Coordinates of C-alpha atoms in Angstrom, one line a residue:
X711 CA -64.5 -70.6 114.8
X712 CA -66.5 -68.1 115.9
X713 CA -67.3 -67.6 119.6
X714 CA -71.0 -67.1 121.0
X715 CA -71.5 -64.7 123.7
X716 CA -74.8 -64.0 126.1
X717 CA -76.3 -60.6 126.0
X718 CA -75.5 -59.3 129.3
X719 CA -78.7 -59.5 131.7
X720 CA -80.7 -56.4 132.5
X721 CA -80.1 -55.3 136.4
X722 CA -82.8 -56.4 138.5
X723 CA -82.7 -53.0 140.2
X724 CA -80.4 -50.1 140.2
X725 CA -79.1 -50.0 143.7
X726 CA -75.8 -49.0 142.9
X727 CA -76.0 -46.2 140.6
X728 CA -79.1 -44.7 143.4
X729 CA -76.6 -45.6 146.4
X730 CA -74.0 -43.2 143.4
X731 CA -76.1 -40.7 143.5
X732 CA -77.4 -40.6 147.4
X733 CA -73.6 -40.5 148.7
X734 CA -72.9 -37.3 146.7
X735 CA -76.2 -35.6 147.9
X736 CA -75.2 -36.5 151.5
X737 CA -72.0 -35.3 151.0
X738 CA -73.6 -32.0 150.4
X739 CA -72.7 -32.0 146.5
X740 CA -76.1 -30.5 145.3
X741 CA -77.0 -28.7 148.2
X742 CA -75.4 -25.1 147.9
X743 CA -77.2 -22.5 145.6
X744 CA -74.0 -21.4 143.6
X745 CA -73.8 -25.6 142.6
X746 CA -78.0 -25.9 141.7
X747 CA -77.6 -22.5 139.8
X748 CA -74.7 -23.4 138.0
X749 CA -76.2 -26.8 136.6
X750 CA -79.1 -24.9 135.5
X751 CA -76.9 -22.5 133.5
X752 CA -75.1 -25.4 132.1
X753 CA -78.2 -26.7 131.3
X754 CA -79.2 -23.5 129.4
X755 CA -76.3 -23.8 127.5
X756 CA -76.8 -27.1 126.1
X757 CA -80.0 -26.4 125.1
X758 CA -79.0 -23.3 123.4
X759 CA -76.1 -25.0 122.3
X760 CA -77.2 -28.3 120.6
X761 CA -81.0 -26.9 119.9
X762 CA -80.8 -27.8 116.0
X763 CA -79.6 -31.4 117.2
X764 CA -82.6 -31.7 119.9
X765 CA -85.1 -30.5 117.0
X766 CA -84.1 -33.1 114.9
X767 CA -84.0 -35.3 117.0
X768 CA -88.0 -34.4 118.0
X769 CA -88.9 -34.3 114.5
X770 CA -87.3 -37.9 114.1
X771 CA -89.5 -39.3 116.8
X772 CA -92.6 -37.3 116.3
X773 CA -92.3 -36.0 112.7
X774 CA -93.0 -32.3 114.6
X775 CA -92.3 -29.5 113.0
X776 CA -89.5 -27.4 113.2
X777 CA -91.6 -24.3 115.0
X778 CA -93.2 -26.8 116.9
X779 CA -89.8 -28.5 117.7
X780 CA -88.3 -25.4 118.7
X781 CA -91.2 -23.9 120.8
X782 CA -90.4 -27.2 123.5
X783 CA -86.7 -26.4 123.4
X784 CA -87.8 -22.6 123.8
X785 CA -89.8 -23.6 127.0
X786 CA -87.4 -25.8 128.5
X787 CA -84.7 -23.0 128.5
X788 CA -87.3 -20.7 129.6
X789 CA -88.2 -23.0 132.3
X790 CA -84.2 -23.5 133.8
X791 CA -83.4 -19.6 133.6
X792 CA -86.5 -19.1 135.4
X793 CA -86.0 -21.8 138.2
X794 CA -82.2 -20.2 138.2
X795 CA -83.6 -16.9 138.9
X796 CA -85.6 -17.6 141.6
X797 CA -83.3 -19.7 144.0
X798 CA -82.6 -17.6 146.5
X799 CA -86.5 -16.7 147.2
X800 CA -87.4 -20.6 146.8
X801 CA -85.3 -21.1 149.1
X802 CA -85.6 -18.4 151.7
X803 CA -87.3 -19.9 155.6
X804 CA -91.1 -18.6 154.9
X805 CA -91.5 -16.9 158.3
X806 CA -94.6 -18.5 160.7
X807 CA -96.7 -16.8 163.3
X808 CA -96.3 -18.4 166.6
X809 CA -99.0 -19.2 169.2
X810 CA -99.2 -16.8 172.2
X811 CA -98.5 -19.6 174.5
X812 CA -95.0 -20.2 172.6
X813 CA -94.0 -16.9 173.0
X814 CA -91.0 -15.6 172.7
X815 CA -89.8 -18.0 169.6
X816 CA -89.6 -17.8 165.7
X817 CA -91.2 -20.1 163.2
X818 CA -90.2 -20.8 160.0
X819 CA -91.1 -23.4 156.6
X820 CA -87.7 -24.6 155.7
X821 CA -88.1 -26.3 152.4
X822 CA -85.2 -28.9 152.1
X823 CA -84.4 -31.8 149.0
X824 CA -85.4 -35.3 149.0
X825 CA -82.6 -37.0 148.0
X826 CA -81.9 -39.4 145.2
X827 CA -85.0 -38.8 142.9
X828 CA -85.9 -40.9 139.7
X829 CA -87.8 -38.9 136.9
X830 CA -89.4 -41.3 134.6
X831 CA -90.8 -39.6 131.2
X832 CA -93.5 -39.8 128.3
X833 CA -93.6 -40.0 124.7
X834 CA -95.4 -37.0 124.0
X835 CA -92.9 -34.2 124.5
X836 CA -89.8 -35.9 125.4
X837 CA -87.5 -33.3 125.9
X838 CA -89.7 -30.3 127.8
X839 CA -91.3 -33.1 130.1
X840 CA -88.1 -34.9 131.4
X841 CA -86.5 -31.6 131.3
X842 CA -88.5 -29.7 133.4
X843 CA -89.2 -32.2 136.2
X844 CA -85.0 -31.9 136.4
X845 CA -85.1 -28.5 136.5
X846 CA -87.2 -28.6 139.6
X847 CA -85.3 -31.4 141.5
X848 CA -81.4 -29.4 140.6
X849 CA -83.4 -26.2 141.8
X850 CA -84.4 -28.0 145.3
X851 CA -81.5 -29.5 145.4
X852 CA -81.7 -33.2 144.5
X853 CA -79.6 -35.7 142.7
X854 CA -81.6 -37.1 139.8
X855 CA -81.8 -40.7 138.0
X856 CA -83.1 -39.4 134.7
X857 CA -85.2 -42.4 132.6
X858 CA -86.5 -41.1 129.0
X859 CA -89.2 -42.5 126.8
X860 CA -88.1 -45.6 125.2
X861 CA -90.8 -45.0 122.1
X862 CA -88.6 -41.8 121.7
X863 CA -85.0 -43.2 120.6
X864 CA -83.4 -40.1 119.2
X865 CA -84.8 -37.8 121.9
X866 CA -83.4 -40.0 124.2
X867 CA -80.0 -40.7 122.9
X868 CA -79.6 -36.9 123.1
X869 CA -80.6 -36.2 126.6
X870 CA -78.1 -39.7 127.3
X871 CA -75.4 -38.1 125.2
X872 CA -75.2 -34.5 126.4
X873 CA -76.6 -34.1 129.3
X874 CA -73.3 -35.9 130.9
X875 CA -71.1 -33.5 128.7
X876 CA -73.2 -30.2 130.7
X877 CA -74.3 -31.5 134.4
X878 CA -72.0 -33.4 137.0
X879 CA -73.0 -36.6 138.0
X880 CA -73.8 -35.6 141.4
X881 CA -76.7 -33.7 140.0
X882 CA -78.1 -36.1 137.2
X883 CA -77.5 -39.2 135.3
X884 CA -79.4 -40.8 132.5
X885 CA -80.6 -44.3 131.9
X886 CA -82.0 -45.8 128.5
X887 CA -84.2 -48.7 128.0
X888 CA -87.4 -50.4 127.6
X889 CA -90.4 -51.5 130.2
X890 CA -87.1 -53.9 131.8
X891 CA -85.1 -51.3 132.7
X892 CA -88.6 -48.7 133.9
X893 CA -89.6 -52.1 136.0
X894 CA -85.4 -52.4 137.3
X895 CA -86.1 -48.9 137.9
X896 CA -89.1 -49.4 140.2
X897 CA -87.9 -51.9 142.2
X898 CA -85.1 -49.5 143.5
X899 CA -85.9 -47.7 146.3
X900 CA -85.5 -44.2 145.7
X901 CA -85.9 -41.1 147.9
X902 CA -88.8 -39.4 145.2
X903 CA -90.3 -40.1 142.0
X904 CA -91.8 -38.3 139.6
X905 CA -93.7 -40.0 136.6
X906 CA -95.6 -38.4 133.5
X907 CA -97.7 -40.7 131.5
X908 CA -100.8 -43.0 131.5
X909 CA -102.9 -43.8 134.6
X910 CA -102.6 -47.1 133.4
X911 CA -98.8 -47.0 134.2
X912 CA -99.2 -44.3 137.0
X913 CA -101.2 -47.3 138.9
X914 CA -97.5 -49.4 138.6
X915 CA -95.4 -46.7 139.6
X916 CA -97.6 -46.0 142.2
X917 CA -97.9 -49.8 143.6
X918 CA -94.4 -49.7 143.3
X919 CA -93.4 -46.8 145.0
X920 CA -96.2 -48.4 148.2
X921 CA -93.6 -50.9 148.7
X922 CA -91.1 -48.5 150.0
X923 CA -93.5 -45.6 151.1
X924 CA -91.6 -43.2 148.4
X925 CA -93.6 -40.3 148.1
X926 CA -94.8 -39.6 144.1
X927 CA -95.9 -37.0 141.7
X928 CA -97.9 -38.8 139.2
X929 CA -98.7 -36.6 136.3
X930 CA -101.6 -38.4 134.8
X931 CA -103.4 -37.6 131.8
X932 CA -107.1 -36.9 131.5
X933 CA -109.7 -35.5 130.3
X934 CA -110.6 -31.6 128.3
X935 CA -113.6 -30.7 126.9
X936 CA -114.2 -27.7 125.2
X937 CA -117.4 -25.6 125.6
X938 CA -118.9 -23.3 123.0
X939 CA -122.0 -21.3 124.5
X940 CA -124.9 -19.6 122.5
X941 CA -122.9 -16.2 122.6
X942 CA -119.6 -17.6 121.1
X943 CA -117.9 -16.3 118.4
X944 CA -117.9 -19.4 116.5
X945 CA -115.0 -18.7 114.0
X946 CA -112.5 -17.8 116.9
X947 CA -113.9 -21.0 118.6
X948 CA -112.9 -23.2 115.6
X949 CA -109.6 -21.6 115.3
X950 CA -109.0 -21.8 118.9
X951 CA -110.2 -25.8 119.0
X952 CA -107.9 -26.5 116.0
X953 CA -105.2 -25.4 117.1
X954 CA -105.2 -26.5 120.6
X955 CA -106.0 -30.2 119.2
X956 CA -104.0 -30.1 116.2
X957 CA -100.8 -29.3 118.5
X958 CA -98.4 -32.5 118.6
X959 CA -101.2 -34.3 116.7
X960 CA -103.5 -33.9 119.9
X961 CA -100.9 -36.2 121.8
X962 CA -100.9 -33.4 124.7
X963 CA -102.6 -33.9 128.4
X964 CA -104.5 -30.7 127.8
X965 CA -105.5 -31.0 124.5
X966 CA -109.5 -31.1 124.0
X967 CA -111.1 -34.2 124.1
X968 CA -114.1 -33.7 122.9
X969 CA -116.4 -30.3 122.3
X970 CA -119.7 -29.4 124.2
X971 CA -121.8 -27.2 122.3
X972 CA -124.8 -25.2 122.4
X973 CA -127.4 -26.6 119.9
X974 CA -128.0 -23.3 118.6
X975 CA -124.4 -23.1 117.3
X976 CA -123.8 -26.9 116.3
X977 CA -124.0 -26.7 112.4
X978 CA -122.3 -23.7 112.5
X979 CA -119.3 -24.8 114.4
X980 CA -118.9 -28.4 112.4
X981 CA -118.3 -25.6 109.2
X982 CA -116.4 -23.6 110.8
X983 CA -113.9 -26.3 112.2
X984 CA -114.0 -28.2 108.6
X985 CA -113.1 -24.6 107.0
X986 CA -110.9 -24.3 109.7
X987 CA -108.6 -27.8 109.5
X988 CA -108.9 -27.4 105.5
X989 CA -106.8 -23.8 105.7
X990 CA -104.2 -25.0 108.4
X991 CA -103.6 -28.2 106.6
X992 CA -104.7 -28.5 103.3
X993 CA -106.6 -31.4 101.6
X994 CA -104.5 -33.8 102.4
X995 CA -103.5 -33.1 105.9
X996 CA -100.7 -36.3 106.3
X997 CA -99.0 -34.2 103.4
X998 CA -98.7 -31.4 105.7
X999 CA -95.6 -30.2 106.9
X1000 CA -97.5 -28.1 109.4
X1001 CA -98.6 -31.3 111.1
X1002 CA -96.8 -33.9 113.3
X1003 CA -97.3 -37.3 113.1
X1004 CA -98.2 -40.2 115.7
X1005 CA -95.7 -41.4 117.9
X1006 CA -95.9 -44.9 116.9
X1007 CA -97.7 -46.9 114.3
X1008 CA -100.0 -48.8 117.3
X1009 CA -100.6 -45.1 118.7
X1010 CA -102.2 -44.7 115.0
X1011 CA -103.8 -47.6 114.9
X1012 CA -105.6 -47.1 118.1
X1013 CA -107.3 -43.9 117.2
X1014 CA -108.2 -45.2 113.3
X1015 CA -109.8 -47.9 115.6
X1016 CA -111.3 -45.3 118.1
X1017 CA -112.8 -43.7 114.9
X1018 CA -114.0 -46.6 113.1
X1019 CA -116.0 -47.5 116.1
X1020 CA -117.3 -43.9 117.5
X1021 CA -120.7 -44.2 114.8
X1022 CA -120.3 -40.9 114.1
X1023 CA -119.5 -38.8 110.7
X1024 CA -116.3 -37.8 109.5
X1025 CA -116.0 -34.3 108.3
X1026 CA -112.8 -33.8 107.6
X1027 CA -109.5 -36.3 107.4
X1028 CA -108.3 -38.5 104.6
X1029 CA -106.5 -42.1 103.9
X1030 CA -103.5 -42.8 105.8
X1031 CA -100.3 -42.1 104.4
X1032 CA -98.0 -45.2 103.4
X1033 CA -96.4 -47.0 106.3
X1034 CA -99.3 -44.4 108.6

């Protein structure tokens, strides 16, 4: 007969694998320059090593395209030889003047690491923005708990399957999972945490990182108009609008909301962006294979609704393509 077994209960927290990472940062594992620059090489290489894996594994979860794809690999790497560059002057005591009345005596801004950090990121670029929050913490010397999107599978099975293979677990490990393992996550006490994402869940991280006085960097997303004037050069300003929005399928913090525009130029600009969105992506833009695609069907959904209900007139788009 066949045997039943329970699935094996999610962690309420992750004590252990934080108390993992805390004793090799106090044994001193990540705190010398020729150890943070040599994960940051290693971390090069993977990159450089695996890119065609990490581009399809981006195209799988966002449908991007391959130039696309390959520009947030190209930045990441950028990003880590940069940061290994620049150690030692990071690094370096910034010298202070002292007050008369302390004199004879040195000052000095010693920047030292946190400790056991936990780097939670988004959908929207998967791989540049848990990537370069770790480039940051190797560079200062942290150990990292690395937590990818779960509405980005395939990105995240590759940063869980090769980052181990490249960087020692004294400098980062990587955990997978859904809002139960982000919430296990939360209710660990960790020395830093850094967060990309909604204010909607920054509010959560932050409540939870109250409880334990953990300092944050909440990367929140918000809000980019752009602004045509009178004097514009409407074409450029089209081309510049489109492709700054069209980028990722507007899923990007800094993309342009919405456009504020000179009366004067109004008409002109609606052609001009129409003409503009019709040469980058055809008639049929969900046919394009210059365009990405929505991270998930209710991401989709929730900006046909957005749309539906805005009462204004749509220029340019089409019908959603089977299965959106």
């Amino acid at each position: 007969p066949l045997r039943s077994f329970e699935k094996p209960s999610m962690p309420t927290n992750y004590n252990d694998l934080r108390d993992a990472l805390k004793q090799g940062f106090e044994r001193g594992a990540c705190s010398s320059l020729t150890f943070r620059r040599a994960q940051l090489v290693a971390l090069v290489a993977m990159l450089e090593d695996h890119k065609d894996e990490a581009v399809a594994a981006l195209a799988s979860d966002m449908g991007r395209p391959a130039a696309e794809a390959g520009g947030e690999v190209a930045v990441s790497i950028r990003e880590a030889k940069d940061a290994a560059s620049s150690l030692e002057r990071w690094s370096a005591p910034e010298p202070k003047p002292v007050h008369l009345m302390m004199q004879p005596s040195h000052a000095a801004v010693r920047r030292s690491p946190y400790g056991a950090c936990l780097i939670i990121g988004p959908y929207n670029y998967p791989l540049m923005l848990c990537l370069e929050p770790l480039i940051g913490a190797i560079a200062a010397g942290n150990a990292t708990l690395l937590k990818p999107s779960e509405l980005t599978p395939a990105t995240a099975a590759f940063l869980e399957k090769r980052i181990p293979a490249y960087l020692t677990a004294e400098a980062c490990r990587v955990v997978t999972g859904g809002v139960e393992v982000s919430q296990a996550l939360l209710a660990t006490q960790w020395d830093f945490i850094y967060f990309t994402g909604s204010p909607r869940v920054g509010r959560i991280v932050a409540k939870a990182a109250a409880e334990h006085l953990t300092p944050t960097a909440l990367e929140l997303g918000g809000k980019a108009p752009a602004v045509v004037l009178s004097s514009a050069d409407v074409g450029e300003a089209a081309r510049r609008i489109v492709n700054a929005k069209a980028l990722n399928v507007g899923q990007t913090c800094i993309a342009p909301d919405y456009v504020l525009v000179d009366r004067s130029q109004h008409t002109a600009l609606v052609a001009a962006l129409t003409a503009e969105m019709r040469a980058m992506f055809g008639d049929e833009p969900h046919a394009s294979p210059d365009l990405g695609r929505m991270c998930t069907v209710g991401h989709f959904d929730r900006m046909a609704k957005l749309l539906a209900e805005s009462g204004g007139t749509q220029r340019r788009g089409g019908a959603p393509p089977p299965g959106r």
